[in-house]
Coordinates of C-alpha atoms in Angstrom, one line a residue:
Chain G
M1 CA 107.8 105.2 128.5
A2 CA 108.0 103.1 131.6
E3 CA 107.4 105.0 134.8
R4 CA 110.2 105.8 137.2
P5 CA 108.7 106.6 140.6
D6 CA 110.7 108.0 143.5
R7 CA 111.1 104.6 145.3
W8 CA 113.8 102.2 146.3
I9 CA 113.5 98.8 144.6
G10 CA 115.6 95.8 145.3
V11 CA 117.1 94.3 142.1
A12 CA 119.5 91.6 143.3
L13 CA 121.2 90.1 146.2
D14 CA 124.8 91.5 146.8
R15 CA 126.4 88.1 146.2
Q16 CA 124.7 87.7 142.8
I17 CA 126.6 90.6 141.3
K18 CA 130.2 89.3 141.0
P19 CA 133.2 91.6 141.0
G20 CA 134.1 92.6 137.4
S21 CA 130.7 91.8 136.0
S22 CA 127.7 93.5 134.3
N23 CA 124.2 92.0 134.6
P24 CA 120.8 92.7 133.1
A25 CA 117.6 93.4 135.1
I26 CA 114.3 95.0 134.5
V27 CA 112.5 97.4 136.9
G28 CA 109.0 98.5 136.1
G29 CA 109.7 98.0 132.4
N30 CA 113.1 99.9 132.5
A31 CA 116.1 97.9 131.4
I32 CA 119.0 98.3 133.8
A33 CA 122.6 97.1 133.9
V34 CA 123.8 96.2 137.4
W35 CA 127.6 96.1 137.4
R36 CA 130.5 96.0 139.8
A37 CA 134.1 97.0 139.3
E38 CA 136.9 94.6 140.4
K39 CA 136.0 95.9 143.9
G40 CA 133.6 98.2 145.5
P41 CA 129.8 98.6 145.5
A42 CA 127.4 97.7 142.7
N43 CA 126.3 100.3 140.2
V44 CA 122.9 100.6 138.5
W45 CA 122.8 102.3 135.1
E46 CA 120.4 102.5 132.3
D47 CA 121.0 99.4 130.1
R48 CA 122.0 101.5 127.1
C49 CA 125.2 102.8 125.7
P50 CA 124.7 106.4 124.7
H51 CA 126.8 105.8 121.5
R52 CA 124.7 103.3 119.5
G53 CA 122.2 102.0 122.0
M54 CA 123.8 98.7 122.8
R55 CA 122.9 97.1 126.1
L56 CA 125.6 97.8 128.7
S57 CA 124.7 94.6 130.5
F58 CA 126.5 92.8 127.7
G59 CA 129.6 95.0 128.6
F60 CA 132.8 93.9 130.3
V61 CA 134.7 95.5 133.2
R62 CA 138.3 96.5 132.8
D63 CA 140.5 98.9 134.8
G64 CA 137.5 100.0 136.9
M65 CA 135.5 101.0 133.8
L66 CA 132.4 99.4 132.3
R67 CA 133.1 98.9 128.6
C68 CA 130.4 98.5 126.0
I69 CA 130.8 95.2 124.1
Y70 CA 130.0 96.9 120.7
H71 CA 132.8 99.5 120.4
G72 CA 134.6 99.2 123.7
W73 CA 133.7 102.7 124.9
G74 CA 134.7 102.8 128.6
Y75 CA 132.6 104.5 131.2
E76 CA 134.0 105.4 134.7
L77 CA 132.1 105.2 138.0
G78 CA 129.7 108.2 137.7
G79 CA 129.0 107.4 134.1
H80 CA 131.5 109.6 132.2
C81 CA 132.9 108.2 129.0
A82 CA 136.7 108.1 129.5
S83 CA 137.8 105.9 126.6
I84 CA 136.9 105.6 122.9
P85 CA 139.1 102.9 121.5
A86 CA 138.5 104.0 117.8
H87 CA 140.3 107.2 118.8
P88 CA 142.9 106.4 121.4
D89 CA 144.4 109.9 121.4
L90 CA 141.0 111.7 121.7
A91 CA 139.8 112.9 125.1
P92 CA 136.1 112.0 125.0
P93 CA 133.7 115.0 125.2
K94 CA 132.3 115.4 128.7
T95 CA 128.8 115.3 127.3
I96 CA 129.1 111.6 126.7
C97 CA 127.7 110.0 129.8
A98 CA 125.9 106.8 130.7
N99 CA 122.6 107.3 132.5
V100 CA 123.4 106.5 136.1
Y101 CA 120.7 105.7 138.7
R102 CA 121.0 105.9 142.5
S103 CA 122.0 102.6 144.1
E104 CA 122.7 101.4 147.6
E105 CA 123.7 98.1 149.1
R106 CA 121.9 97.4 152.4
Y107 CA 120.8 94.2 154.2
G108 CA 122.7 92.2 151.6
I109 CA 120.4 93.5 148.8
I110 CA 121.2 95.9 146.0
W111 CA 118.6 98.7 145.8
T112 CA 118.0 101.3 143.1
N113 CA 115.9 104.4 142.8
L114 CA 115.3 105.3 139.1
S115 CA 113.6 108.7 139.8
E116 CA 115.3 111.8 138.4
S117 CA 115.0 113.4 141.8
P118 CA 115.2 110.6 144.3
N119 CA 114.3 111.7 147.9
A120 CA 112.5 108.6 149.3
P121 CA 114.3 106.8 152.1
L122 CA 115.4 103.2 151.8
P123 CA 113.1 100.7 153.5
D124 CA 114.0 100.5 157.2
A125 CA 114.6 97.0 158.4
G126 CA 116.8 98.1 161.3
P127 CA 120.6 97.7 161.5
D128 CA 122.4 96.7 158.4
Q129 CA 124.5 94.0 160.0
G130 CA 123.9 90.2 160.2
W131 CA 121.7 89.6 157.2
Q132 CA 122.3 86.3 155.3
S133 CA 121.1 85.9 151.7
I134 CA 118.5 83.2 151.1
R135 CA 117.6 83.5 147.4
S136 CA 115.8 85.4 144.7
V137 CA 112.6 84.1 143.1
Y138 CA 110.7 85.5 140.1
V139 CA 107.0 85.0 140.1
A140 CA 105.0 85.2 136.9
R141 CA 102.4 87.6 138.4
Q142 CA 102.2 91.4 138.9
V143 CA 103.1 93.0 142.2
A144 CA 99.6 93.3 143.6
A145 CA 99.0 89.6 143.2
V146 CA 102.4 88.8 144.7
K147 CA 101.8 91.0 147.8
G148 CA 98.4 89.3 148.3
G149 CA 100.2 85.9 148.0
L150 CA 102.8 87.0 150.6
A151 CA 100.1 88.0 153.0
S152 CA 98.2 84.7 152.8
F153 CA 101.2 82.3 152.6
D154 CA 101.8 79.9 155.4
W155 CA 105.0 81.3 156.9
G156 CA 105.0 78.7 159.7
G157 CA 103.3 80.9 162.1
G158 CA 105.2 84.1 161.1
R159 CA 103.4 87.3 160.3
V160 CA 104.1 89.7 157.4
E161 CA 104.3 93.4 157.6
E162 CA 105.0 95.7 154.6
I163 CA 107.8 98.2 155.1
G164 CA 107.1 100.9 152.5
E165 CA 105.9 99.9 149.1
G166 CA 109.0 97.9 148.1
A167 CA 109.6 95.5 150.9
A168 CA 108.1 93.2 153.4
L169 CA 109.3 91.8 156.7
V170 CA 108.3 88.3 158.0
N171 CA 108.8 87.6 161.7
A172 CA 108.8 83.9 162.2
G173 CA 109.8 83.1 165.8
G174 CA 113.3 84.3 166.3
L175 CA 114.0 84.8 162.6
S176 CA 113.3 87.8 160.4
L177 CA 113.0 87.6 156.6
L178 CA 113.4 90.7 154.6
I179 CA 111.8 90.5 151.2
A180 CA 112.6 93.2 148.6
I181 CA 109.8 93.3 146.0
Q182 CA 110.9 94.1 142.4
P183 CA 108.2 94.9 139.9
V184 CA 109.7 93.6 136.6
D185 CA 106.9 94.2 134.2
E186 CA 103.1 93.7 133.9
S187 CA 103.4 90.0 134.4
K188 CA 106.5 89.4 136.5
T189 CA 107.7 90.2 140.0
G190 CA 111.1 89.5 141.6
L191 CA 111.6 88.8 145.3
H192 CA 115.0 89.1 146.9
V193 CA 115.1 87.5 150.3
V194 CA 117.6 87.8 153.2
A195 CA 117.3 86.6 156.8
K196 CA 118.7 87.2 160.2
G197 CA 118.3 86.0 163.7
E198 CA 117.8 82.5 165.0
G199 CA 118.9 79.8 162.5
A200 CA 119.9 82.3 159.7
K201 CA 123.5 81.3 160.1
D202 CA 122.7 77.7 159.5
A203 CA 123.1 76.6 155.9
K204 CA 120.5 73.9 156.2
A205 CA 117.9 76.3 157.7
R206 CA 118.6 78.7 154.9
L207 CA 118.1 76.0 152.3
A208 CA 114.8 75.1 154.0
W209 CA 113.7 78.8 153.6
A210 CA 114.8 78.8 150.0
S211 CA 112.5 75.7 149.4
R212 CA 109.7 77.5 151.2
L213 CA 110.1 80.4 148.8
E214 CA 109.8 78.0 145.9
R215 CA 106.5 76.9 147.4
L216 CA 105.5 80.5 147.8
R217 CA 106.0 81.0 144.0
G218 CA 104.0 77.9 143.3
S219 CA 101.1 79.0 145.5
I220 CA 100.9 82.5 143.9
E221 CA 101.2 81.2 140.4
A222 CA 98.5 78.6 141.1
Q223 CA 96.0 81.4 141.7
S224 CA 94.4 82.6 138.5
Chain D
M13 CA 100.9 93.7 110.8
A14 CA 100.0 96.6 108.6
V15 CA 101.6 97.4 105.2
T16 CA 103.7 100.6 105.5
T17 CA 102.4 103.7 103.9
D18 CA 105.9 105.2 103.6
R19 CA 106.4 105.9 99.9
A20 CA 110.2 106.2 100.5
A21 CA 110.3 102.6 101.5
L22 CA 107.7 101.3 99.0
N23 CA 109.5 102.8 96.0
E24 CA 112.7 100.8 96.5
W25 CA 113.7 97.5 94.9
I26 CA 114.0 95.0 97.8
A27 CA 115.4 91.5 98.1
C28 CA 112.7 88.9 98.9
G29 CA 114.6 85.6 98.5
W30 CA 117.3 83.8 96.6
P31 CA 116.7 81.6 93.5
E32 CA 117.9 78.3 95.2
K33 CA 115.2 78.8 97.9
V34 CA 112.7 77.4 95.4
V35 CA 112.8 74.7 92.7
P36 CA 111.5 75.6 89.2
G37 CA 107.7 75.3 89.3
G38 CA 107.7 75.9 93.0
K39 CA 106.6 78.9 95.1
Y40 CA 106.8 80.3 98.6
R41 CA 105.3 83.1 100.6
T42 CA 107.1 85.9 102.5
V43 CA 106.4 89.4 103.8
L44 CA 107.8 92.7 102.6
L45 CA 107.2 95.9 104.5
G46 CA 104.2 94.3 106.2
Q47 CA 102.8 93.0 102.8
E48 CA 102.5 89.3 102.2
I49 CA 103.7 88.3 98.8
E50 CA 104.0 85.0 96.9
V51 CA 107.2 84.3 94.9
R52 CA 106.9 81.8 92.1
R53 CA 109.8 80.2 90.1
T54 CA 108.4 79.7 86.7
G55 CA 111.6 78.5 85.0
V56 CA 115.3 78.1 85.7
S57 CA 115.8 81.9 85.9
S58 CA 112.3 83.3 85.6
F59 CA 110.2 84.4 88.5
E60 CA 106.8 86.0 89.3
V61 CA 105.8 87.9 92.4
F62 CA 102.3 88.6 93.6
E63 CA 100.7 90.5 96.4
C64 CA 98.4 88.5 98.6
D65 CA 95.2 90.1 99.8
G66 CA 93.8 89.9 103.4
H67 CA 92.4 86.5 102.7
G68 CA 95.6 85.0 101.3
E69 CA 94.4 85.2 97.7
L70 CA 96.8 86.5 95.0
S71 CA 96.0 90.0 93.8
R72 CA 98.4 92.4 92.1
S73 CA 101.4 91.2 90.1
L74 CA 104.6 92.9 91.1
P75 CA 107.8 93.6 89.1
V76 CA 110.6 91.1 89.6
Q77 CA 114.3 90.8 88.8
A78 CA 116.8 88.1 89.7
K79 CA 120.3 89.4 90.1
Y80 CA 123.3 89.1 92.4
C81 CA 122.1 85.8 93.9
C82 CA 118.8 87.4 95.0
I83 CA 115.2 87.9 93.8
F84 CA 114.2 91.5 94.0
T85 CA 110.7 93.1 93.9
T86 CA 109.0 96.4 94.7
L87 CA 105.6 97.3 96.1
G88 CA 105.8 100.9 94.6
E89 CA 107.2 102.7 91.7
P90 CA 111.0 102.4 91.9
I91 CA 112.9 105.7 91.8
R92 CA 116.1 103.9 90.8
P93 CA 117.2 100.8 89.0
L94 CA 119.1 98.0 90.7
P95 CA 122.7 99.0 91.3
K96 CA 125.4 98.1 88.9
I97 CA 127.8 95.6 90.5
P98 CA 130.1 94.5 87.6
E99 CA 132.2 92.3 89.9
F100 CA 129.4 89.7 89.7
D101 CA 130.1 89.3 86.0
E102 CA 133.9 88.6 86.3
A103 CA 134.5 85.0 85.3
D104 CA 137.2 84.2 87.9
R105 CA 135.3 85.2 90.9
R106 CA 133.6 82.9 93.4
I107 CA 129.9 84.0 93.5
T108 CA 127.7 82.8 96.2
G109 CA 124.6 83.9 98.0
C110 CA 125.1 82.6 101.6
G111 CA 121.4 82.2 102.2
S112 CA 119.5 84.4 104.5
V113 CA 119.6 85.2 108.2
G114 CA 116.6 86.5 110.3
V115 CA 117.4 89.5 112.5
H116 CA 115.1 91.2 114.9
T117 CA 115.9 94.9 114.4
S118 CA 115.4 97.8 112.1
P119 CA 116.8 97.3 108.6
F120 CA 118.8 100.4 109.1
R121 CA 120.6 99.1 112.2
I122 CA 121.8 96.2 110.0
I123 CA 123.0 98.5 107.2
E124 CA 124.7 100.8 109.7
N125 CA 126.5 97.9 111.4
F126 CA 127.8 96.8 108.1
L127 CA 129.3 100.3 107.5
D128 CA 131.0 100.3 110.9
M129 CA 134.8 99.5 111.3
A130 CA 135.1 100.5 115.0
H131 CA 133.4 97.3 116.2
F132 CA 135.8 94.9 114.5
S133 CA 138.2 94.6 117.4
F134 CA 135.4 93.9 119.9
V135 CA 132.8 91.9 118.0
H136 CA 135.0 90.1 115.5
T137 CA 138.0 89.8 117.8
D138 CA 141.1 88.2 116.2
I139 CA 139.3 87.9 112.8
L140 CA 138.4 91.4 111.5
G141 CA 140.0 93.3 114.3
A142 CA 142.8 92.9 116.9
P143 CA 142.2 93.9 120.6
E144 CA 145.3 96.0 120.6
R145 CA 144.7 97.8 117.3
T146 CA 141.4 99.5 117.7
E147 CA 142.1 102.9 116.0
V148 CA 139.9 103.9 113.1
L149 CA 141.9 106.3 110.9
A150 CA 140.2 109.2 109.2
Y151 CA 138.2 108.4 106.0
K152 CA 136.0 110.3 103.7
T153 CA 132.2 110.1 103.1
E154 CA 130.5 111.3 99.9
H155 CA 126.9 111.6 98.8
R156 CA 127.2 110.8 95.1
K157 CA 124.2 112.7 93.8
D158 CA 124.2 111.3 90.3
V159 CA 123.3 107.9 91.6
D160 CA 122.1 108.9 95.0
E161 CA 124.5 106.7 96.8
I162 CA 126.4 107.2 100.0
W163 CA 130.1 106.2 99.8
A164 CA 132.8 105.9 102.5
I165 CA 136.2 105.8 100.9
D166 CA 139.9 105.6 101.9
C167 CA 138.9 103.4 104.8
Q168 CA 141.5 101.2 106.4
F169 CA 141.7 98.9 109.4
Y170 CA 144.2 96.4 110.7
Q171 CA 142.8 92.8 110.4
P172 CA 144.3 89.6 111.8
A173 CA 142.3 87.4 109.4
A174 CA 140.5 89.6 106.8
S175 CA 139.0 86.7 104.8
K176 CA 139.1 82.9 104.4
A177 CA 142.1 83.4 102.0
S178 CA 144.2 85.3 104.6
K179 CA 147.4 83.8 105.8
G180 CA 148.2 86.6 108.3
G181 CA 147.4 90.1 109.4
Q182 CA 147.1 93.0 107.0
M183 CA 146.1 96.6 106.8
T184 CA 142.8 96.1 104.9
H185 CA 141.6 98.9 102.6
Y186 CA 137.9 99.3 102.3
A187 CA 135.3 101.3 100.3
Y188 CA 131.7 101.2 101.4
R189 CA 128.8 101.9 99.2
V190 CA 125.2 102.4 100.3
M191 CA 123.1 101.7 97.1
S192 CA 119.7 102.1 98.7
P193 CA 118.3 102.3 102.2
F194 CA 118.0 98.5 102.1
S195 CA 121.2 97.6 100.3
V196 CA 124.9 98.1 101.0
M197 CA 128.2 96.6 99.8
L198 CA 131.9 96.9 100.5
Y199 CA 135.0 96.4 98.5
K200 CA 138.1 95.2 100.4
N201 CA 141.5 94.4 99.0
V202 CA 142.3 90.8 98.4
F203 CA 145.0 89.2 100.5
D204 CA 148.3 89.4 98.7
D205 CA 146.8 91.2 95.7
P206 CA 146.4 94.9 96.1
T207 CA 145.0 95.3 92.6
R208 CA 141.8 93.5 93.2
N209 CA 138.9 93.8 95.7
D210 CA 136.5 91.3 97.1
A211 CA 132.9 92.5 96.7
I212 CA 130.6 91.7 99.6
C213 CA 126.9 92.8 99.5
L214 CA 124.3 93.0 102.2
F215 CA 120.6 93.2 101.0
V216 CA 118.0 93.6 103.7
Q217 CA 114.4 92.4 103.4
P218 CA 112.4 94.3 105.9
I219 CA 109.5 92.0 107.0
D220 CA 108.3 94.8 109.2
E221 CA 110.0 97.7 111.0
T222 CA 112.0 95.5 113.4
E223 CA 112.1 92.2 111.7
C224 CA 114.3 91.5 108.7
L225 CA 116.0 88.9 106.6
A226 CA 119.5 89.6 105.6
Y227 CA 121.2 88.3 102.4
M228 CA 124.9 88.5 101.9
P229 CA 125.9 87.7 98.3
L230 CA 129.7 87.6 97.6
A231 CA 131.8 88.0 94.5
I232 CA 135.3 87.2 95.8
V233 CA 138.7 86.4 94.5
D234 CA 139.8 83.1 96.2
R235 CA 140.9 80.2 94.1
E236 CA 141.7 77.9 97.0
S237 CA 139.1 77.9 99.7
A238 CA 136.1 75.6 99.4
L239 CA 132.9 77.5 98.8
T240 CA 131.4 76.0 102.0
S241 CA 134.3 77.5 104.1
I242 CA 133.9 80.9 102.4
I243 CA 130.2 80.8 103.4
D244 CA 131.1 79.6 106.9
F245 CA 133.4 82.6 107.3
Q246 CA 130.7 85.1 106.4
Q247 CA 128.1 83.4 108.5
T248 CA 130.4 83.3 111.5
I249 CA 130.9 87.1 111.2
F250 CA 127.2 87.7 110.7
A251 CA 126.3 85.6 113.8
Q252 CA 128.6 87.8 115.9
D253 CA 126.9 90.9 114.5
R254 CA 123.5 89.5 115.1
V255 CA 124.0 89.4 118.9
I256 CA 124.7 93.1 118.8
L257 CA 121.9 94.0 116.4
E258 CA 119.2 92.3 118.5
N259 CA 120.3 94.1 121.7
Q260 CA 120.4 97.7 120.6
R261 CA 117.7 100.0 122.1
P262 CA 115.6 101.3 120.6
A263 CA 115.5 98.8 117.8
L264 CA 114.3 101.5 115.5
L265 CA 117.1 103.8 114.2
P266 CA 117.2 107.3 115.8
L267 CA 118.0 110.0 113.2
D268 CA 118.2 112.8 115.8
P269 CA 121.9 113.0 116.6
T270 CA 121.3 113.9 120.3
I271 CA 119.7 110.5 121.0
E272 CA 122.8 108.5 120.1
L273 CA 126.2 110.3 120.3
P274 CA 128.6 109.7 117.4
T275 CA 132.3 110.2 117.1
R276 CA 134.6 110.7 114.1
A277 CA 134.7 107.0 113.3
D278 CA 130.9 107.2 112.8
A279 CA 131.2 109.5 109.8
S280 CA 129.5 106.9 107.5
S281 CA 126.7 106.4 110.0
I282 CA 126.2 110.1 110.3
A283 CA 126.0 110.4 106.5
F284 CA 123.6 107.5 106.3
R285 CA 121.3 108.9 109.0
R286 CA 121.3 112.4 107.3
W287 CA 120.5 110.8 104.0
L288 CA 117.5 108.9 105.5
K289 CA 116.3 112.0 107.2
A290 CA 116.6 114.0 103.9
K291 CA 114.4 111.3 102.3
N292 CA 111.9 111.8 105.1
F293 CA 112.0 108.1 105.9
Q294 CA 109.4 107.1 108.5
F295 CA 109.6 103.3 108.2
G296 CA 112.2 101.7 110.5
V297 CA 113.0 105.1 112.1
Y298 CA 112.7 106.1 115.8
E299 CA 110.6 109.1 116.5
K300 CA 111.1 110.7 119.9
K301 CA 107.7 110.9 121.6
A302 CA 106.7 114.4 122.5
A303 CA 106.8 114.9 126.2

């Protein structure tokens, strides 16, 4: 069984989870479905329909419900099953419920805490406003190696500080980069990066940072 | 990959190929329940099967039967004969094997999906089910103790295109028959002829607990369609199922009903899981780890 520590982990950028979509991700070996109704915040659930174990990230969104692709069972926000198409006249038993994890959108990043009793605070990168998404990169290394790579990378004079276990902040002149660190599994780590401050509103500057992140990935993966 | 020690699995006849896979005089190797075997075609309709030892040398000779477009063998002492499926002997039927399809999941997930009507509208949309007609009406399940088979009878479901021969939607009547833990079949009424049923089989070769080959022999009533288009139809359906089958978690089948929650439409699945539990099946089955 994969571990589920009490910790907030960034799993995607806000803009990557489109309205009315369900998407797969893996956090510390746990498969999750990140989905959004036609409007409203993203939801993070265990990627498993309680009926026959089908991955809910294959599901589709209709009428504000996430429906499993296998038999169309519909789950409301909060996880309760509200519709079993095989029995249109049956009110589904309250015991049928998808496994819902805590989730928050902050700094343009979707965070989740898989713990059964989540108490930890979100990483604090100051006010929520003004963050621009840069990109996500996935590095074929485990978290410790990636954190080492973040510390030694040439950020153009910027310095890196960790904020909690799951994020890092880079201060490069007038620009701040917030990097959410997602342990995927033993051999893979995701980085979800947003920026604010000087130049963050300029598309070309953001593209340059996106390219630099590509180099970051290369530099970490080049180390054995 | 270790050979299973589960007697319940070892003592069944299991499909391990189809005759056209190999020319007379030819041979091939495959794996059954973790055991490598070699299948030899010694004549037009005669076969031999051998176990291979750890060095790839042939060791023990195994029983073999060729029937229903498949080659069957067993690693143990079969507790039952091959099932009787008389439809394969009816002269006017189209008989075909459809080849084999690899599926990464438990053999029992594949059998259970075959028994399931509730997914037709979602997985086989506009073919075996319509998006606006999703209801599964009540049906009966039986454990026929004389032959130790699980049956689901009086099943019906609205289908826009029930088979290659269909020219429109119909209420299709089904009977399902689980003949062994690795073999299942269905009877469904022929388009425009309520007196006859198509017979569609699914034989599963478990390579190991979560890797299988599926064979789908048909004995169907359809004078018009080309055999290739009949096979295409079945393969289209199976390709749709495969996407589901390889994305269920866990891949092994949970027999504890609190792990996966059933509803009335799952009566056949409930009967199948109980039957496996009563047989004390270990192979291909999910065991909840003690906390």
